XYZ file of C-alpha atoms in Angstrom:
552
model
C -93.934 -135.331 -30.674
C -96.914 -133.561 -32.275
C -99.527 -131.787 -30.177
C -102.169 -134.187 -28.870
C -105.095 -133.432 -26.595
C -106.772 -136.033 -24.377
C -110.006 -135.503 -22.478
C -110.829 -136.610 -18.950
C -113.154 -135.166 -16.318
C -112.659 -131.587 -15.026
C -112.013 -131.701 -11.284
C -110.422 -128.379 -10.289
C -110.304 -125.204 -12.414
C -107.198 -123.548 -13.776
C -104.909 -123.771 -16.780
C -101.168 -124.400 -16.429
C -98.180 -125.717 -18.355
C -95.515 -127.868 -16.736
C -93.351 -130.964 -16.905
C -94.700 -134.333 -15.843
C -93.486 -136.072 -12.707
C -95.079 -139.442 -12.073
C -95.852 -140.963 -8.701
C -93.172 -143.517 -7.784
C -93.871 -147.161 -8.623
C -95.749 -149.110 -5.966
C -93.876 -151.014 -3.309
C -93.055 -154.394 -4.916
C -94.823 -157.518 -3.724
C -92.481 -159.475 -1.440
C -91.634 -163.076 -2.358
C -93.123 -165.920 -0.354
C -90.208 -166.941 1.846
C -90.245 -169.155 4.929
C -88.393 -168.328 8.126
C -86.207 -170.507 10.266
C -88.164 -171.541 13.360
C -85.794 -169.726 15.724
C -86.450 -166.304 14.179
C -90.255 -166.364 14.261
C -90.753 -164.388 17.495
C -88.375 -161.627 16.421
C -90.095 -161.414 13.024
C -93.545 -161.119 14.634
C -92.250 -158.345 16.881
C -90.852 -156.551 13.804
C -94.354 -156.454 12.290
C -95.748 -154.778 15.384
C -92.902 -152.221 15.504
C -93.310 -151.326 11.818
C -97.086 -150.968 12.154
C -96.611 -148.681 15.168
C -94.029 -146.627 13.255
C -96.448 -146.082 10.362
C -99.312 -145.293 12.726
C -97.266 -142.700 14.607
C -96.034 -141.063 11.390
C -99.556 -140.741 9.984
C -100.929 -139.478 13.303
C -98.204 -136.824 13.457
C -99.002 -135.700 9.908
C -102.722 -135.576 10.738
C -102.022 -133.360 13.745
C -100.017 -130.956 11.580
C -102.632 -130.821 8.791
C -105.854 -128.835 8.700
C -109.351 -129.159 7.276
C -110.214 -132.047 4.990
C -106.567 -133.099 4.791
C -106.502 -133.617 8.565
C -109.693 -135.678 8.391
C -108.299 -137.887 5.641
C -104.996 -138.475 7.420
C -106.831 -139.200 10.675
C -108.886 -141.917 8.967
C -105.772 -143.482 7.427
C -103.926 -143.274 10.764
C -106.864 -144.978 12.453
C -106.660 -147.761 9.898
C -102.945 -148.169 10.599
C -103.724 -148.206 14.328
C -106.347 -150.945 13.951
C -104.735 -153.981 15.632
C -106.497 -156.407 13.290
C -104.007 -156.069 10.426
C -100.854 -156.302 12.567
C -102.290 -159.136 14.653
C -103.218 -161.175 11.571
C -99.776 -160.550 10.053
C -98.060 -161.636 13.280
C -100.220 -164.775 13.322
C -99.136 -165.594 9.775
C -95.512 -165.160 10.802
C -95.886 -167.555 13.718
C -98.156 -170.142 12.108
C -96.955 -170.091 8.488
C -93.388 -168.872 9.198
C -93.746 -166.161 6.564
C -91.331 -163.230 6.473
C -92.783 -160.121 8.153
C -93.245 -158.278 4.843
C -94.992 -161.233 3.174
C -97.223 -161.742 6.184
C -98.272 -158.062 6.124
C -98.914 -158.277 2.386
C -101.174 -161.316 2.716
C -102.992 -160.018 5.802
C -103.726 -156.694 4.082
C -104.893 -158.530 0.971
C -107.482 -160.384 3.028
C -108.768 -157.164 4.617
C -108.895 -155.360 1.255
C -110.773 -158.238 -0.377
C -113.364 -158.164 2.416
C -113.903 -154.433 1.968
C -114.200 -154.726 -1.809
C -116.829 -157.426 -1.391
C -118.959 -154.933 0.550
C -119.051 -152.540 -2.421
C -119.865 -148.819 -2.302
C -117.713 -146.444 -0.223
C -116.352 -149.318 1.875
C -114.751 -150.756 -1.263
C -112.842 -147.481 -1.568
C -111.353 -148.132 1.878
C -109.459 -151.046 0.318
C -107.202 -148.437 -1.264
C -106.391 -147.106 2.210
C -105.586 -150.624 3.428
C -103.158 -151.134 0.561
C -101.597 -147.749 1.244
C -101.029 -148.699 4.894
C -99.731 -152.099 3.730
C -97.176 -150.482 1.439
C -95.996 -148.171 4.197
C -95.499 -151.047 6.642
C -93.737 -153.187 4.029
C -91.465 -150.254 3.166
C -90.646 -149.805 6.848
C -89.766 -153.514 7.083
C -87.687 -153.735 3.916
C -86.159 -150.296 3.538
C -88.000 -149.710 0.238
C -89.083 -146.226 -0.835
C -92.380 -145.567 0.973
C -95.433 -144.277 -0.885
C -95.636 -140.516 -1.172
C -95.695 -137.510 -3.467
C -92.234 -137.044 -5.042
C -90.096 -133.953 -4.498
C -87.961 -133.297 -7.609
C -86.915 -129.869 -6.393
C -88.946 -127.845 -8.901
C -92.641 -127.199 -9.724
C -94.286 -130.004 -11.708
C -97.481 -131.644 -12.959
C -98.188 -134.711 -10.816
C -99.475 -137.707 -12.773
C -100.731 -140.875 -11.100
C -103.068 -143.773 -11.604
C -104.756 -142.601 -8.436
C -103.774 -140.895 -5.210
C -104.226 -142.520 -1.832
C -105.979 -140.225 0.667
C -102.790 -139.947 2.730
C -100.928 -138.685 -0.369
C -103.733 -136.362 -1.443
C -103.627 -134.736 1.972
C -99.984 -133.699 1.467
C -100.330 -131.909 -1.891
C -98.310 -128.687 -1.869
C -99.663 -125.888 -4.119
C -96.239 -124.218 -4.092
C -94.674 -127.106 -6.022
C -97.528 -128.994 -7.675
C -98.781 -127.085 -10.706
C -101.571 -129.545 -11.526
C -102.778 -133.078 -10.801
C -103.760 -135.640 -13.433
C -105.085 -139.095 -12.524
C -106.388 -142.093 -14.444
C -109.013 -142.817 -11.794
C -111.228 -140.842 -9.428
C -114.151 -138.531 -9.986
C -114.964 -134.825 -9.720
C -116.112 -135.201 -6.089
C -113.349 -137.577 -4.971
C -110.950 -136.605 -2.183
C -108.311 -135.755 -4.792
C -110.648 -133.331 -6.550
C -111.945 -131.733 -3.346
C -108.492 -131.062 -1.921
C -107.135 -129.847 -5.273
C -109.949 -127.289 -5.443
C -109.367 -126.249 -1.837
C -105.683 -125.658 -2.622
C -106.283 -123.977 -5.975
C -104.446 -126.728 -7.901
C -105.876 -127.431 -11.391
C -106.864 -131.085 -11.750
C -108.143 -133.507 -14.374
C -109.290 -136.966 -13.266
C -110.406 -140.140 -15.044
C -108.050 -139.376 -17.954
C -107.891 -142.523 -20.126
C -104.407 -141.716 -21.431
C -102.827 -140.820 -18.081
C -100.650 -143.952 -18.158
C -99.063 -142.763 -21.417
C -97.839 -139.431 -20.048
C -94.069 -139.753 -19.779
C -91.926 -138.302 -17.014
C -90.381 -135.018 -18.106
C -92.684 -134.267 -21.024
C -94.414 -130.909 -21.214
C -98.192 -130.839 -20.879
C -100.884 -128.178 -20.735
C -103.513 -129.043 -18.133
C -106.900 -127.342 -18.421
C -108.896 -128.102 -15.296
C -111.928 -126.201 -16.590
C -112.253 -128.243 -19.780
C -110.884 -131.489 -18.347
C -108.173 -131.773 -21.002
C -104.453 -132.497 -21.079
C -102.490 -131.366 -24.152
C -99.179 -133.111 -24.806
C -96.379 -131.076 -26.376
C -98.439 -127.858 -26.556
C -97.459 -125.318 -29.179
C -95.582 -122.148 -28.277
C -98.741 -120.171 -28.954
C -100.732 -122.350 -26.501
C -98.037 -122.035 -23.850
C -97.872 -118.263 -24.254
C -101.664 -118.037 -24.272
C -101.789 -119.943 -20.987
C -99.312 -117.536 -19.417
C -101.360 -114.549 -20.578
C -104.563 -116.124 -19.283
C -103.255 -116.551 -15.746
C -106.002 -115.034 -13.637
C -105.065 -112.223 -11.255
C -105.781 -112.685 -7.580
C -109.214 -111.258 -6.817
C -109.981 -109.341 -3.668
C -113.040 -110.416 -1.680
C -115.020 -107.811 0.211
C -117.015 -110.369 2.168
C -120.168 -109.787 0.130
C -121.710 -111.574 -2.795
C -123.838 -109.157 -4.802
C -125.405 -109.417 -8.246
C -124.949 -106.614 -10.736
C -128.315 -105.145 -9.765
C -127.538 -105.184 -6.032
C -129.206 -108.393 -4.830
C -127.104 -109.904 -2.034
C -126.223 -113.579 -2.042
C -124.638 -114.887 1.156
C -121.193 -116.310 0.476
C -119.988 -118.410 3.397
C -117.101 -120.769 4.069
C -116.858 -124.487 4.698
C -114.742 -125.215 7.770
C -113.466 -128.518 9.119
C -111.548 -127.479 12.252
C -110.272 -124.422 14.192
C -107.360 -123.888 11.780
C -109.830 -123.874 8.904
C -111.867 -121.241 10.723
C -108.804 -118.998 10.893
C -108.264 -119.413 7.134
C -111.926 -118.664 6.427
C -111.922 -115.519 8.559
C -108.671 -114.358 6.955
C -110.230 -114.883 3.514
C -113.049 -112.489 4.407
C -115.859 -115.012 4.890
C -118.781 -113.390 6.724
C -119.742 -116.695 8.309
C -119.641 -120.468 8.077
C -122.222 -122.369 6.064
C -120.829 -125.785 6.984
C -118.803 -126.555 10.104
C -117.890 -130.230 9.857
C -117.491 -131.634 13.360
C -116.000 -135.012 12.384
C -112.459 -133.854 13.221
C -113.315 -134.289 16.908
C -114.286 -137.925 16.366
C -112.100 -139.350 13.595
C -109.059 -141.453 14.404
C -110.367 -142.290 17.869
C -111.519 -145.509 19.460
C -114.073 -143.755 21.607
C -116.275 -140.692 21.568
C -114.686 -137.379 22.671
C -115.977 -135.968 25.936
C -118.407 -133.067 26.037
C -115.676 -130.817 27.441
C -113.310 -131.735 24.586
C -115.998 -130.931 22.046
C -116.853 -127.627 23.709
C -113.231 -126.461 23.524
C -112.965 -127.301 19.829
C -116.328 -125.775 18.896
C -115.581 -122.566 20.788
C -112.311 -122.195 18.888
C -114.313 -122.057 15.645
C -117.196 -119.917 16.916
C -114.795 -117.378 18.383
C -113.576 -116.477 14.892
C -117.039 -115.265 13.844
C -118.501 -113.029 16.578
C -121.989 -111.929 15.656
C -121.839 -114.018 12.469
C -123.651 -117.172 11.511
C -121.952 -120.537 11.981
C -123.896 -123.578 10.763
C -122.728 -126.591 12.757
C -123.331 -130.005 11.213
C -123.715 -132.811 13.685
C -121.584 -135.939 13.348
C -121.626 -137.351 9.813
C -120.327 -140.853 10.494
C -120.794 -143.894 8.296
C -120.126 -144.804 4.654
C -116.523 -143.676 4.029
C -116.176 -142.410 7.636
C -116.836 -145.468 9.833
C -116.586 -144.958 13.594
C -116.651 -148.080 15.705
C -118.646 -146.463 18.526
C -121.613 -145.461 16.316
C -121.518 -147.382 13.016
C -121.968 -151.121 12.372
C -118.832 -153.199 11.799
C -120.120 -154.527 8.484
C -122.814 -153.392 6.070
C -123.462 -154.775 2.605
C -123.840 -151.250 1.200
C -122.681 -148.584 3.673
C -123.600 -145.673 1.365
C -127.210 -146.758 1.797
C -126.813 -147.821 5.399
C -126.496 -146.315 8.863
C -124.863 -142.941 8.357
C -125.379 -139.344 9.418
C -128.445 -138.794 11.581
C -129.351 -142.470 11.247
C -126.601 -143.356 13.731
C -128.693 -141.620 16.417
C -131.326 -144.363 16.265
C -129.016 -146.866 17.963
C -126.853 -144.246 19.713
C -129.089 -141.314 20.722
C -126.733 -140.561 23.617
C -123.904 -139.606 21.238
C -126.113 -137.037 19.475
C -127.448 -135.805 22.819
C -123.954 -135.155 24.157
C -122.894 -133.429 20.950
C -125.911 -131.124 21.048
C -125.113 -130.365 24.695
C -121.561 -129.443 23.693
C -122.753 -127.251 20.821
C -125.250 -125.475 23.098
C -122.572 -124.840 25.741
C -120.157 -123.475 23.155
C -122.887 -121.292 21.637
C -123.679 -119.787 25.047
C -120.005 -119.048 25.698
C -119.432 -117.305 22.352
C -121.313 -114.603 20.450
C -121.606 -116.319 17.062
C -125.100 -116.965 15.720
C -125.239 -120.765 15.894
C -127.442 -122.821 13.606
C -127.370 -126.637 13.782
C -128.142 -129.111 11.027
C -128.291 -132.880 10.719
C -126.750 -134.853 7.841
C -128.466 -137.549 5.792
C -132.099 -136.694 6.531
C -134.666 -138.364 4.293
C -138.030 -138.101 6.053
C -140.282 -135.708 7.952
C -140.170 -137.991 11.000
C -136.361 -137.738 11.129
C -136.646 -133.964 10.801
C -139.153 -133.648 13.637
C -137.048 -135.823 15.919
C -133.922 -133.728 15.281
C -135.714 -130.388 15.698
C -137.148 -131.581 19.026
C -133.698 -132.764 20.199
C -132.199 -129.356 19.351
C -135.027 -127.505 21.100
C -134.439 -129.584 24.240
C -130.917 -128.148 24.347
C -131.992 -124.566 23.677
C -130.902 -124.578 20.030
C -133.789 -122.935 18.154
C -132.268 -122.838 14.656
C -132.392 -126.504 13.620
C -132.032 -127.484 9.987
C -131.280 -130.432 7.754
C -128.951 -131.443 4.978
C -130.729 -132.317 1.729
C -128.542 -135.053 0.258
C -131.091 -137.532 -1.053
C -133.680 -137.193 -3.803
C -136.321 -138.108 -1.209
C -135.463 -135.087 0.942
C -135.453 -132.770 -2.073
C -138.837 -133.983 -3.266
C -140.299 -133.813 0.257
C -138.727 -130.450 1.079
C -142.136 -128.752 1.316
C -142.977 -130.968 4.282
C -139.494 -131.214 5.764
C -139.098 -127.433 5.798
C -142.430 -127.036 7.509
C -140.556 -128.505 10.497
C -136.951 -127.370 10.022
C -135.754 -123.754 10.102
C -133.511 -124.112 7.065
C -131.879 -126.585 4.713
C -128.491 -126.930 3.066
C -127.998 -128.918 -0.110
C -125.080 -131.357 -0.001
C -124.609 -131.581 -3.747
C -121.853 -134.235 -3.619
C -124.125 -136.884 -2.126
C -127.222 -135.553 -3.884
C -125.444 -136.119 -7.196
C -124.193 -139.540 -6.135
C -127.634 -140.768 -5.122
C -129.472 -139.156 -8.032
C -127.139 -140.552 -10.686
C -126.390 -143.880 -8.904
C -122.705 -143.076 -9.436
C -119.966 -143.653 -6.852
C -118.154 -140.326 -6.494
C -114.693 -141.992 -6.424
C -115.181 -144.392 -9.333
C -113.508 -143.363 -12.594
C -115.854 -145.464 -14.698
C -118.816 -143.254 -13.764
C -116.918 -139.998 -13.231
C -118.706 -138.284 -16.119
C -122.004 -138.804 -14.270
C -120.715 -137.315 -11.011
C -121.309 -133.652 -11.720
C -123.929 -131.286 -10.247
C -124.428 -129.956 -13.777
C -126.614 -132.994 -14.454
C -130.049 -131.578 -15.359
C -131.694 -134.113 -13.035
C -129.642 -132.816 -10.104
C -130.415 -129.201 -10.996
C -134.125 -130.059 -11.105
C -133.912 -131.489 -7.590
C -132.180 -128.298 -6.439
C -135.071 -126.310 -7.919
C -137.660 -128.511 -6.209
C -135.868 -128.263 -2.844
C -135.721 -124.469 -3.074
C -139.391 -124.273 -4.057
C -140.260 -126.325 -0.987
C -138.351 -123.889 1.192
C -140.019 -120.880 -0.441
C -143.453 -122.182 0.578
C -142.511 -121.548 4.212
C -140.028 -118.721 3.700
C -137.162 -120.993 4.714
C -133.635 -120.372 3.421
C -132.050 -123.136 1.352
C -128.295 -122.976 0.813
C -125.686 -125.102 -0.934
C -122.622 -126.336 0.924
C -121.421 -129.022 -1.497
C -118.647 -128.651 -4.051
C -121.141 -127.115 -6.496
C -121.055 -123.871 -4.517
C -117.385 -123.360 -5.408
C -118.002 -123.536 -9.172
C -118.115 -119.882 -10.338
C -120.015 -120.803 -13.509
C -122.636 -122.767 -11.583
C -123.132 -120.188 -8.820
C -125.479 -117.912 -10.827
C -127.492 -120.973 -11.888
C -127.945 -122.022 -8.268
C -129.056 -118.502 -7.346
C -131.511 -118.589 -10.223
C -132.885 -121.899 -8.940
C -133.709 -120.268 -5.600
C -130.599 -120.943 -3.504
C -130.160 -118.248 -0.851
C -126.554 -118.875 0.239
C -123.420 -120.565 -1.080
C -120.826 -122.083 1.246
C -117.476 -123.176 -0.145
C -113.753 -123.529 0.346
C -112.438 -120.058 1.289
C -110.181 -120.026 -1.766
C -113.232 -119.941 -4.070
C -115.025 -116.989 -2.435
C -113.456 -114.215 -4.505
C -113.941 -115.987 -7.834
C -117.600 -116.804 -7.150
C -118.243 -113.234 -6.000
C -116.584 -111.945 -9.153
C -118.880 -113.906 -11.470
C -122.037 -113.039 -9.499
C -121.152 -109.363 -9.858
C -121.398 -109.660 -13.660
C -125.031 -110.826 -13.781
C -128.361 -109.478 -12.579
C -130.773 -111.507 -10.477
C -133.112 -111.889 -13.470
C -130.196 -113.114 -15.573
C -129.467 -115.741 -12.896
C -133.035 -116.990 -13.367
C -132.509 -117.048 -17.147
C -129.310 -119.049 -16.706
C -131.134 -121.523 -14.467
C -133.838 -122.032 -17.093
C -131.171 -122.395 -19.771
C -129.377 -125.121 -17.803
C -132.593 -126.994 -17.016
C -133.551 -126.950 -20.697
C -130.428 -128.856 -21.743
C -130.482 -132.647 -22.221
C -126.977 -133.309 -20.850
C -124.622 -132.043 -18.157
C -122.015 -131.028 -20.745
C -124.526 -129.008 -22.746
C -125.872 -127.394 -19.582
C -122.413 -126.286 -18.499
C -121.231 -125.079 -21.897
C -124.426 -123.183 -22.674
C -124.262 -121.354 -19.334
C -120.567 -120.547 -19.716
C -121.139 -119.145 -23.185
C -124.066 -117.048 -21.966
C -122.122 -115.633 -18.993
C -119.198 -114.715 -21.252
C -121.598 -112.905 -23.566
C -123.173 -111.078 -20.650
């Protein structure tokens, strides 16, 4: 076969060569078969046992995982634990005398269809339902369950898409790269691949044509997959393998201007990894791990123990704690509505405190107690803030608990545009570039059809970053970035040039970002920012900056 290059969307940097291994075929749809009346009760009981088996397996995997992977598995486990699916399947067994596997298939289909009708992030949950369905059906029939294959050697994983439960089990020791036909650059697949240092290309139109066993060159920076690469390309890839960089804990431009490089942390194990990587602090401590996969809110004491475990890793250092970010793709029955027509634009983040102020109050009490018990410098910020009134309310709530450093996430165009007024109230802001991009470009971050839009290199997104930073500068307030954009070494100097004061990222990206910042002066960062803003497209912005940095 002659060399052929196909282009998708870059999702995780790196350039590797390897042989293709495809995800196993989906669990086959069971036939519609009727049971004898005398076997109905046993069949209904089998559904409940299989559902419990899947739930327990996912819960065990979630407990063993860390960071974002643990969050994802906890959400999937919670879905498997939801009695609605098993109860509906058991009803279909008893009333329609369907086989257990057919009843589960039909019950899951009804749930998935309901979620897809809601649209937005909730439609993406239909994929989780089908993943749980396949696992239960496999448990009932003895079929091969869904999961990442293990051929016994390193490989390039190719799939139509990866379910969150599969994404959470990616092993960087065996998976050289990931290529999918669906997804976007801020999907769970992309985020975890970047966190693990696995090159990834998503939304590749020709992914279905990649055959098992064939050799491909995956370029996660360019978003390309080359089939049957030449010997020269293979050798060039081997020579280009980047050496491991050391990270001193500091981000400094070539002329000595310091840029704070912090880590994103999702649980105590993630805090250990961040400290081991040399992070001087935490720019985003996601607290959802305490809440996900539960039917009720964790107690204050439970939260205090978990928060202290993270704060203890950074004595005397800053830890920015984000309050509960529930809603959209992270529904929690004790704070979010059961059904919303468009959850991405619904009750999420700080908005959940309107109906459930007690949940926020108890979390702030837990954070304050943990902060008093440890020596870390604790800042607190609220997600999904859009107005000055929301900001004032949150700042007052933090002050009531003795938490003076209260900030906000800027994730909507409204917050970016109003930053001058919002930061007159808040002590700081952090740009969540994943959601800011999604809302600015009206592009679902997990949808392959709009994946090309879902990049922070969009000039419109960069302009909002500039406006948000200018609003902070009016009051001398720091404005950081804690979205996936912070981990892009080519984009980091642009963000600094736009006025960003700190970058918080997966610990694995710290050394690479520090290495690029060390090659440019602060004035050159400003030049790069102007260069990016002057481009008409995201692709031209990215390529012009990359070319300029290489020249520098």
